[in-house]
PDB file of C-alpha atoms in Angstrom:
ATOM      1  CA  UNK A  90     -10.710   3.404  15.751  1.00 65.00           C
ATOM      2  CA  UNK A  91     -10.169   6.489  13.424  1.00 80.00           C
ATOM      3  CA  UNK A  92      -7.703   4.662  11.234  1.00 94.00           C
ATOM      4  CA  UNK A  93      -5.373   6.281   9.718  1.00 97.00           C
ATOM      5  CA  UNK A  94      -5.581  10.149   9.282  1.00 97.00           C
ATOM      6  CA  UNK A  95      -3.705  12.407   6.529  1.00 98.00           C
ATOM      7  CA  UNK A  96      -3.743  16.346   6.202  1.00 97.00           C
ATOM      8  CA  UNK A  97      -4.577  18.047   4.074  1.00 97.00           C
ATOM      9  CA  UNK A  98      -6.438  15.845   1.625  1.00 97.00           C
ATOM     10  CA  UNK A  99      -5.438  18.022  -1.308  1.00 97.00           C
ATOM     11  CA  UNK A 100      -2.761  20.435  -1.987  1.00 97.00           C
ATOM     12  CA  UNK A 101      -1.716  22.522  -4.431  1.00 98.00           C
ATOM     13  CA  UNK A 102       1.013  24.841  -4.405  1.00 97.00           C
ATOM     14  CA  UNK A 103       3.662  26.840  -6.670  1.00 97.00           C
ATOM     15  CA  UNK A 104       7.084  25.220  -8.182  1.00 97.00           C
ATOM     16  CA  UNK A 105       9.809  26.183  -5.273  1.00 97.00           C
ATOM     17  CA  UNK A 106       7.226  26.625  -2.151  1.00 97.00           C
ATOM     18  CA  UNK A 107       7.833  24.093   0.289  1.00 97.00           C
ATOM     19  CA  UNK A 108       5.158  21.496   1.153  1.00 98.00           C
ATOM     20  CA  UNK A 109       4.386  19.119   4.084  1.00 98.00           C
ATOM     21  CA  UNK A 110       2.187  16.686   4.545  1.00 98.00           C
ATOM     22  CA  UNK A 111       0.667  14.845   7.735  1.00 98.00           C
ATOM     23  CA  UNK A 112      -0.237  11.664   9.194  1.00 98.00           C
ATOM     24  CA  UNK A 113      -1.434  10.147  12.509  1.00 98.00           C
ATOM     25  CA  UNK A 114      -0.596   6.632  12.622  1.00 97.00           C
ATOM     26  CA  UNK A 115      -3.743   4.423  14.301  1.00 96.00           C
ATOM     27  CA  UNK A 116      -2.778   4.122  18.044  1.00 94.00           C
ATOM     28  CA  UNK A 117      -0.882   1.597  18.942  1.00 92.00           C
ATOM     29  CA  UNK A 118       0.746   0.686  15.286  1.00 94.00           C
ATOM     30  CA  UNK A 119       4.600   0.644  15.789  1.00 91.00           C
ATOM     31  CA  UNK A 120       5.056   0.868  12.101  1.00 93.00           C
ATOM     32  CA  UNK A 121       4.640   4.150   9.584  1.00 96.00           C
ATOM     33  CA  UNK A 122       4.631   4.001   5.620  1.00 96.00           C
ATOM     34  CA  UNK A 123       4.658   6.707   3.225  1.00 97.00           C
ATOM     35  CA  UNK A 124       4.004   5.748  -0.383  1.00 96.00           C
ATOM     36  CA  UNK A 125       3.448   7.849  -3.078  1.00 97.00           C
ATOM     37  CA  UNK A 126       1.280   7.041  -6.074  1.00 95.00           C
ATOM     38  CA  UNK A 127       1.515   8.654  -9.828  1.00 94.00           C
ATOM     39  CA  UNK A 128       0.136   6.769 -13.087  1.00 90.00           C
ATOM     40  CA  UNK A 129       3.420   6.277 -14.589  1.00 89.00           C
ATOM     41  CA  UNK A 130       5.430   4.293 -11.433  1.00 89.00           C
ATOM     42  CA  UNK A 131       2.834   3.120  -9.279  1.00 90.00           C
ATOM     43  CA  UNK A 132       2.434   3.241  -5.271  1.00 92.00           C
ATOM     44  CA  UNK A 133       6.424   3.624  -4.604  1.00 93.00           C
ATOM     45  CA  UNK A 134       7.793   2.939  -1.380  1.00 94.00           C
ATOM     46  CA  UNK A 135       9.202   6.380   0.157  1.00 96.00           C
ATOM     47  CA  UNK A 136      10.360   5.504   3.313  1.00 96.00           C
ATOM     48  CA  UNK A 137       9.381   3.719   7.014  1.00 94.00           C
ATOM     49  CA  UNK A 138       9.786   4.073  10.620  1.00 95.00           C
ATOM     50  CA  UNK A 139       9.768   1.310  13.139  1.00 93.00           C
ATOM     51  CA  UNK A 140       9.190   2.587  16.390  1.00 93.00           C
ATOM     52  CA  UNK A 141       9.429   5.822  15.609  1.00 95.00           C
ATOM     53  CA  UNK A 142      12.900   5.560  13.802  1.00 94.00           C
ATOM     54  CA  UNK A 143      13.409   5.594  10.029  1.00 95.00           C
ATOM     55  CA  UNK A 144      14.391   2.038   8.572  1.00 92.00           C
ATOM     56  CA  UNK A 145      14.744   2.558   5.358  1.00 92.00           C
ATOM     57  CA  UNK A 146      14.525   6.080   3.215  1.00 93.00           C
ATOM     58  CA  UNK A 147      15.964   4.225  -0.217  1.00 91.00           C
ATOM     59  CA  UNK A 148      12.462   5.197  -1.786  1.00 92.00           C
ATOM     60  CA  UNK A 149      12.998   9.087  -1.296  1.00 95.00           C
ATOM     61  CA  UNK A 150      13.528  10.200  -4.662  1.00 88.00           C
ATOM     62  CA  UNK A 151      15.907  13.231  -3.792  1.00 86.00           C
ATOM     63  CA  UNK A 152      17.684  15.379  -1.237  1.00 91.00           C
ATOM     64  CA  UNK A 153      14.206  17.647  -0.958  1.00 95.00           C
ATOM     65  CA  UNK A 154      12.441  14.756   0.404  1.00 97.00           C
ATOM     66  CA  UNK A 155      12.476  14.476   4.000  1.00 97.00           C
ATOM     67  CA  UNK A 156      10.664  12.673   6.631  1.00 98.00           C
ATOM     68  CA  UNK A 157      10.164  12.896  10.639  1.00 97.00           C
ATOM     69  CA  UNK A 158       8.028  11.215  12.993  1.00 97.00           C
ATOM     70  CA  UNK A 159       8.944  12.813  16.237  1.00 96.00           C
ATOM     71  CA  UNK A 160       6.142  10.606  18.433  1.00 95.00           C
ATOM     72  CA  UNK A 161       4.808   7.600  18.040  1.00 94.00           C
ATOM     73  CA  UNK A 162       1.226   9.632  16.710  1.00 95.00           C
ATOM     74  CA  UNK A 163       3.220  11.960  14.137  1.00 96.00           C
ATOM     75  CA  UNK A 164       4.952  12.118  11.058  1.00 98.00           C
ATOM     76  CA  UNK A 165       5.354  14.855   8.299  1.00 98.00           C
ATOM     77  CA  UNK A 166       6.973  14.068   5.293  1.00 98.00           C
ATOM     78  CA  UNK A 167       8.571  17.573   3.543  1.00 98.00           C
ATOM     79  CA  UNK A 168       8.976  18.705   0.057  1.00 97.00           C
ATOM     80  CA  UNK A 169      11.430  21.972  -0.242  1.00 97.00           C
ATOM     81  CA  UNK A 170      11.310  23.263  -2.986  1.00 96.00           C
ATOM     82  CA  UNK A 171       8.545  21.319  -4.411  1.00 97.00           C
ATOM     83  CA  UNK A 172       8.699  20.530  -7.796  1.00 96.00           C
ATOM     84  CA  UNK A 173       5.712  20.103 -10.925  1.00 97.00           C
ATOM     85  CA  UNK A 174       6.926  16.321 -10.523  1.00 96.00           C
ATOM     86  CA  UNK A 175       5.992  15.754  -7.305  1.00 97.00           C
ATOM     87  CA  UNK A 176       2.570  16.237  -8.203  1.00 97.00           C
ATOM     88  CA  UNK A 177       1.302  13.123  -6.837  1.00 97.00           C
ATOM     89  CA  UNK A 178      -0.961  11.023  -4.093  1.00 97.00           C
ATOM     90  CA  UNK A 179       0.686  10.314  -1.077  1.00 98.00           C
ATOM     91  CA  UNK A 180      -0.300   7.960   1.582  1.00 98.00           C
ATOM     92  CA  UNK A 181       0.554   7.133   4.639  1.00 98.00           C
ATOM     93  CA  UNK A 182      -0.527   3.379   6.428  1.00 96.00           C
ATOM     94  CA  UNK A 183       0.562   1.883   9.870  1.00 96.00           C
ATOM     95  CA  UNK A 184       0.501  -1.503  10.875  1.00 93.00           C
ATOM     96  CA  UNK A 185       1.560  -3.024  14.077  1.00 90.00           C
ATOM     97  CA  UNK A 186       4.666  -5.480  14.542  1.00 76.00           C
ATOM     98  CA  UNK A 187       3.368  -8.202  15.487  1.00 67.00           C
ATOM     99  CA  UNK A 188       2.898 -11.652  13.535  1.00 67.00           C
ATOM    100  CA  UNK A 189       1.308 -10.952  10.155  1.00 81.00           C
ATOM    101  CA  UNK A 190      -0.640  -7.380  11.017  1.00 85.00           C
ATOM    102  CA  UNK A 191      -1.559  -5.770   7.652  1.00 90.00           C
ATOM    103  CA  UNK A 192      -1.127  -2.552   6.397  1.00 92.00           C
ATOM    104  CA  UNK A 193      -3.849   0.182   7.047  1.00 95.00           C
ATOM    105  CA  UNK A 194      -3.897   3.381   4.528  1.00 96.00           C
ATOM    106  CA  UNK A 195      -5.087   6.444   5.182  1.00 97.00           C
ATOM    107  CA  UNK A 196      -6.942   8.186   2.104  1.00 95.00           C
ATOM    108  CA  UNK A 197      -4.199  10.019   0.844  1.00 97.00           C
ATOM    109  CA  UNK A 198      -3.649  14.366  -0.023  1.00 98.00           C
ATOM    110  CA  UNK A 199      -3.354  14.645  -3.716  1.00 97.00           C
ATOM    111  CA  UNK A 200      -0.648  17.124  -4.167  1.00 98.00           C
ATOM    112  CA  UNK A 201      -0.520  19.517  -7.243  1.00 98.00           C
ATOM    113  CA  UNK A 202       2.703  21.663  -7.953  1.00 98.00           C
ATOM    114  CA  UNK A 203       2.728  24.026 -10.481  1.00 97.00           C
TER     115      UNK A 203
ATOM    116  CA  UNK B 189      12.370  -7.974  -2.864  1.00 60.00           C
ATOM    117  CA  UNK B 190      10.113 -10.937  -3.745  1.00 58.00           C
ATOM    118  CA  UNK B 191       8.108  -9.629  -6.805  1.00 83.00           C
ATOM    119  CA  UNK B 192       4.403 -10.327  -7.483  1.00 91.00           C
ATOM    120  CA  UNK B 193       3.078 -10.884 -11.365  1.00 92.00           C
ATOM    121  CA  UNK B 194      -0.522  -9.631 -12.149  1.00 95.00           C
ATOM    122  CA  UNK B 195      -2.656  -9.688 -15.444  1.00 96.00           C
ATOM    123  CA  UNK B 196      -2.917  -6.142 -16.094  1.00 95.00           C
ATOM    124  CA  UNK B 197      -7.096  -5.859 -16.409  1.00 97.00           C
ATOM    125  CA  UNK B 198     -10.267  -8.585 -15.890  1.00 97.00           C
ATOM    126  CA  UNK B 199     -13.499  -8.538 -16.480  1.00 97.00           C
ATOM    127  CA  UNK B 200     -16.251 -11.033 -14.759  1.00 96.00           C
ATOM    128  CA  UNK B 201     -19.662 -10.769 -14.513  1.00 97.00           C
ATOM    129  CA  UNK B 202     -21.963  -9.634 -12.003  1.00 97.00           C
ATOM    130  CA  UNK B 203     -23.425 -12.339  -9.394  1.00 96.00           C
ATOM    131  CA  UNK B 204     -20.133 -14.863 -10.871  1.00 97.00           C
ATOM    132  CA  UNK B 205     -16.451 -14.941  -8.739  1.00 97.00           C
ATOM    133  CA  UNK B 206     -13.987 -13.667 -10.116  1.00 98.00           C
ATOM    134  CA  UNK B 207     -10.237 -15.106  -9.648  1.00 98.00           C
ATOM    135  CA  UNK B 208      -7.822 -13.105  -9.492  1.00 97.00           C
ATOM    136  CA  UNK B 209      -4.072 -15.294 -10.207  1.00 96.00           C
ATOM    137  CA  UNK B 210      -0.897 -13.823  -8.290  1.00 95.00           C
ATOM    138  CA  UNK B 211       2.699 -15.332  -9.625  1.00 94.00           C
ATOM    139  CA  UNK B 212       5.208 -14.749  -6.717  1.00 92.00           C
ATOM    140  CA  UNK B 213       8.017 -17.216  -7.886  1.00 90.00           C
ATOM    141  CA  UNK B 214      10.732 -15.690  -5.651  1.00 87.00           C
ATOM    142  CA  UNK B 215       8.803 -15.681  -2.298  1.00 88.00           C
ATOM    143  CA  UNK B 216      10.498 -16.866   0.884  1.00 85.00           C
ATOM    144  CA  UNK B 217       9.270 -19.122   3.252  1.00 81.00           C
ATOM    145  CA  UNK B 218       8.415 -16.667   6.014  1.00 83.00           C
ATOM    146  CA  UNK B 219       6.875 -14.277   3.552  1.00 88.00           C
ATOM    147  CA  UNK B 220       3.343 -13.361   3.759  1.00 91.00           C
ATOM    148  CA  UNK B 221       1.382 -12.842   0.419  1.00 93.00           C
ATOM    149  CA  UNK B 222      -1.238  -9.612   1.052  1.00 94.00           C
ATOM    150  CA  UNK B 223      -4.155  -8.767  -1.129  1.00 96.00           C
ATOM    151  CA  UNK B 224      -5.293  -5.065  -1.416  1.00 97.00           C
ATOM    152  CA  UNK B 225      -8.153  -3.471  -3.581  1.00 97.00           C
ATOM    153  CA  UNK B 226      -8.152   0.573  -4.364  1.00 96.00           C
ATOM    154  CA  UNK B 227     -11.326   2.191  -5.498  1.00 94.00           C
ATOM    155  CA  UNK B 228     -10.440   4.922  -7.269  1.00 86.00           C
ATOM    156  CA  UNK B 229      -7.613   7.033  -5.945  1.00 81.00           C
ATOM    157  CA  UNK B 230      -8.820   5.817  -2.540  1.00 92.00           C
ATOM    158  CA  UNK B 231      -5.915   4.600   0.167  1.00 95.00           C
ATOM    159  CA  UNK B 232      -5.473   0.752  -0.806  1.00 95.00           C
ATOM    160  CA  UNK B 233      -8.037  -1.473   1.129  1.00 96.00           C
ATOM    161  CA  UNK B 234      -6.975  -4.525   3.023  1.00 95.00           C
ATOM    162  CA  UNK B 235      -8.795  -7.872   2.149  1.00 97.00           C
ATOM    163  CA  UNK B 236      -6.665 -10.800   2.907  1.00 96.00           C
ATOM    164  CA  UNK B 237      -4.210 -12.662   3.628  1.00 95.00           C
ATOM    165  CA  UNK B 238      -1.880 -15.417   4.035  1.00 94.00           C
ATOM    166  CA  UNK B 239       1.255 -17.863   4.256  1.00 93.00           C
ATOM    167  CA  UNK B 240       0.594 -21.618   3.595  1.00 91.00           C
ATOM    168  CA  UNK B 241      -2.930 -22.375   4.165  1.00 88.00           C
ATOM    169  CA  UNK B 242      -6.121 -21.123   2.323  1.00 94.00           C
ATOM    170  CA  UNK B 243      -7.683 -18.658   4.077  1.00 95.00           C
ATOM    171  CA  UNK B 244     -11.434 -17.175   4.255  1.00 96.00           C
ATOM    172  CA  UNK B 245     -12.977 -13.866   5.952  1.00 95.00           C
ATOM    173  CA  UNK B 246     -16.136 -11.788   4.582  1.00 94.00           C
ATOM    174  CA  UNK B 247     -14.924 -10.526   2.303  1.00 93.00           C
ATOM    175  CA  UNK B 248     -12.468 -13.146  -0.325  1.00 97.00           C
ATOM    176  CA  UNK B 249     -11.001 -16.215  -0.003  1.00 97.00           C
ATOM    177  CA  UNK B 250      -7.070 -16.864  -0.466  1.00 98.00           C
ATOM    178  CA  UNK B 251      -5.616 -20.093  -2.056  1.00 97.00           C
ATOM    179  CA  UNK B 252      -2.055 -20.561  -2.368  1.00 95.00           C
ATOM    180  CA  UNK B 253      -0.513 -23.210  -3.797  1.00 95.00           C
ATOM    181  CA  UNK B 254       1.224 -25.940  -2.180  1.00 93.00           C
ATOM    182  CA  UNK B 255       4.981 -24.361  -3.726  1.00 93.00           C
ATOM    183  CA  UNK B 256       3.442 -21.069  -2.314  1.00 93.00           C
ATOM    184  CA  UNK B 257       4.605 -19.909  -5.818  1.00 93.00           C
ATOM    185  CA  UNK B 258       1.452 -18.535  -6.613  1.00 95.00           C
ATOM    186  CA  UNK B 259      -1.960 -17.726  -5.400  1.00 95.00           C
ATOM    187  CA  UNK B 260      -5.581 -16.704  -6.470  1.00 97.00           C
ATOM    188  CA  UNK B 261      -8.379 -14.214  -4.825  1.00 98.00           C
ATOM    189  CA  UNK B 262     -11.751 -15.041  -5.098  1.00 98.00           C
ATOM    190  CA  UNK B 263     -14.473 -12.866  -4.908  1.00 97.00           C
ATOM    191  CA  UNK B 264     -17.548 -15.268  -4.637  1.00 96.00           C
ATOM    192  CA  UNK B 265     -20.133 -13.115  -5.881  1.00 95.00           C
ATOM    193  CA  UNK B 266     -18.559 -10.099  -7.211  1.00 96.00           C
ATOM    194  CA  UNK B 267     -21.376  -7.211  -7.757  1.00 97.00           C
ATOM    195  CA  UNK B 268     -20.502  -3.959  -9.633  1.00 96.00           C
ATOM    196  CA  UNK B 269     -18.958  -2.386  -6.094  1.00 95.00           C
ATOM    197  CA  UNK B 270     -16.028  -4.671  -5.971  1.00 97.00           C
ATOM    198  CA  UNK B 271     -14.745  -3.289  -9.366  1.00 97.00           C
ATOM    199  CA  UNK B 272     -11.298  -2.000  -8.318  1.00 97.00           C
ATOM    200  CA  UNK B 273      -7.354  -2.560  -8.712  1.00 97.00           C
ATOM    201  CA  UNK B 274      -6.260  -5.637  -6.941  1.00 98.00           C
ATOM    202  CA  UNK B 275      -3.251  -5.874  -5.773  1.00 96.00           C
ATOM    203  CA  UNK B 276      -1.232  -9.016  -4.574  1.00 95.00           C
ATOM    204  CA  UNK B 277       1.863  -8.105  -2.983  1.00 92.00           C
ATOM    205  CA  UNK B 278       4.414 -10.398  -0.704  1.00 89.00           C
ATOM    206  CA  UNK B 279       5.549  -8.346   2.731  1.00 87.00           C
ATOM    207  CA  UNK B 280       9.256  -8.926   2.726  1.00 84.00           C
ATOM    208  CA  UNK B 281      12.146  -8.677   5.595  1.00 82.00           C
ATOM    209  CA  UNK B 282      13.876  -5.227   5.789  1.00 80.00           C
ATOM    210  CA  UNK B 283      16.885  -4.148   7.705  1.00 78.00           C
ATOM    211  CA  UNK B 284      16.927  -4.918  11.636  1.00 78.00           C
ATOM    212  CA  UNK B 285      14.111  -7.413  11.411  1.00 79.00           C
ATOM    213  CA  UNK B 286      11.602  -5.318  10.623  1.00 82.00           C
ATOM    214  CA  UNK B 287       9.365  -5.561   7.508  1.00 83.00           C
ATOM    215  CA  UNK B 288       8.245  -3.906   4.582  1.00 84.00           C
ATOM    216  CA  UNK B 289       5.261  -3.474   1.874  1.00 87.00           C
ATOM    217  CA  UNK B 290       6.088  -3.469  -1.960  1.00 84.00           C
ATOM    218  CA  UNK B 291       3.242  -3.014  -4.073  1.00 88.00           C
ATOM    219  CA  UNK B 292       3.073  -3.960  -7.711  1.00 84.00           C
ATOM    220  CA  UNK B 293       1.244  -3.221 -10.663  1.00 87.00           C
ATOM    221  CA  UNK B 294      -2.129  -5.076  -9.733  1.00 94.00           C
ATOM    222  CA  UNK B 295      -5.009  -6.153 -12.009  1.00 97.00           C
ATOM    223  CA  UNK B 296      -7.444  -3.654 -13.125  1.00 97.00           C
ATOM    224  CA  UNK B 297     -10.976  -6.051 -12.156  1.00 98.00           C
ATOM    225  CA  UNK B 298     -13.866  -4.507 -13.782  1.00 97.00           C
ATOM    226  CA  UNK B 299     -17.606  -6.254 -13.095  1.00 97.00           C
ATOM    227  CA  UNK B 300     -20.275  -6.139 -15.870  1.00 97.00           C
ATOM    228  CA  UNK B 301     -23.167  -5.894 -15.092  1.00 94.00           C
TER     229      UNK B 301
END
């Protein structure tokens, strides 16, 4: 099991360049996570898939925030344009749907915009 | 969304446990309380969990209360490696059935040595 796996592990880019970030769920996991963590608000909810369909994007801060997850061992979450706050550590975890699975995080990609 | 309540920052010594309270008032009765540790800006760890009974792996042990309106983590020995944010959080229903994750501010655990 290679748990979950994010690319690239850091980032930085320039204010208006478009960003995207990467995850491959574990196998198996029906559910997908992105959180994002800064020191002021925490690890923040972004969005979720269930089966490869988005639940619930009510944590996506704005219209430049977008997420896919095409197969059950993909998602990309997209910043365009990027901003200096969205500088931030995102992570993505997968869990499966049965009973009381837990969570599994990947180790994040720190992303810097300048 | 049922919220959790953390002390912001412990410290306990190295070679004693260290409990770690949860307040989680507002939890429903199919709600599962979770306990996570991050190591530095490391992806959040799993360590536990539960929904009624006290529970023990490796790693912690879990007791809730019998109001499940609270819990505590113990660490039984903690050594200078299990210095960490902890963070208790309840999983909660979302739309369609499904579930979600929402994490609060955790406690800051520091071991002495």
């Amino acid at each position: 099991d290679a748990g979950v796996i994010q690319s690239p592990r850091h980032e930085v880019t320039e204010m208006g360049q478009e960003v995207t970030l990467r995850c491959k769920p574990i196998s198996g996991h029906d559910y997908l996570f992105w959180y994002r963590q800064t020191m002021m608000r925490g690890l923040e909810l972004l969005i979720y898939f269930n089966n490869n369909v988005p639940i619930d994007d009510s944590g996506m801060p704005e219209d430049r925030f977008s997420a896919k997850m095409p197969n059950a061992s993909f998602s990309n979450l997209k910043i365009q344009p990027s901003e200096p706050r969205d500088s931030a550590v995102y992570f993505c975890a997968s869990s499966r749907q049965i009973s009381s699975s837990p969570l599994h995080f990947g180790n994040g990609t720190r992303l810097t915009v300048t | 969304d049922a919220k959790t309540t953390q002390p912001p920052s412990m410290d306990c010594a190295e070679g004693r446990a260290a409990n770690l309270p949860c307040n989680h008032s507002t939890i429903s009765g199919n709600e599962y309380v979770y306990w996570y540790r991050q190591i530095h800006s490391q992806g959040p760890q799993y360590i536990i969990h539960g929904l009624k009974n006290n529970e023990t792996n490796e790693m912690a042990s879990l007791i809730i209360t019998e109001d499940r309106k609270s819990s505590t983590l113990i660490l039984p020995h903690a050594t200078l490696r299990d210095t960490a944010v902890y963070y208790c959080i309840v999983r909660v229903e979302g739309t369609s059935g499904t579930y979600k994750y929402i994490f609060g501010t955790g406690t800051r655990l520091k071991v002495l040595a």
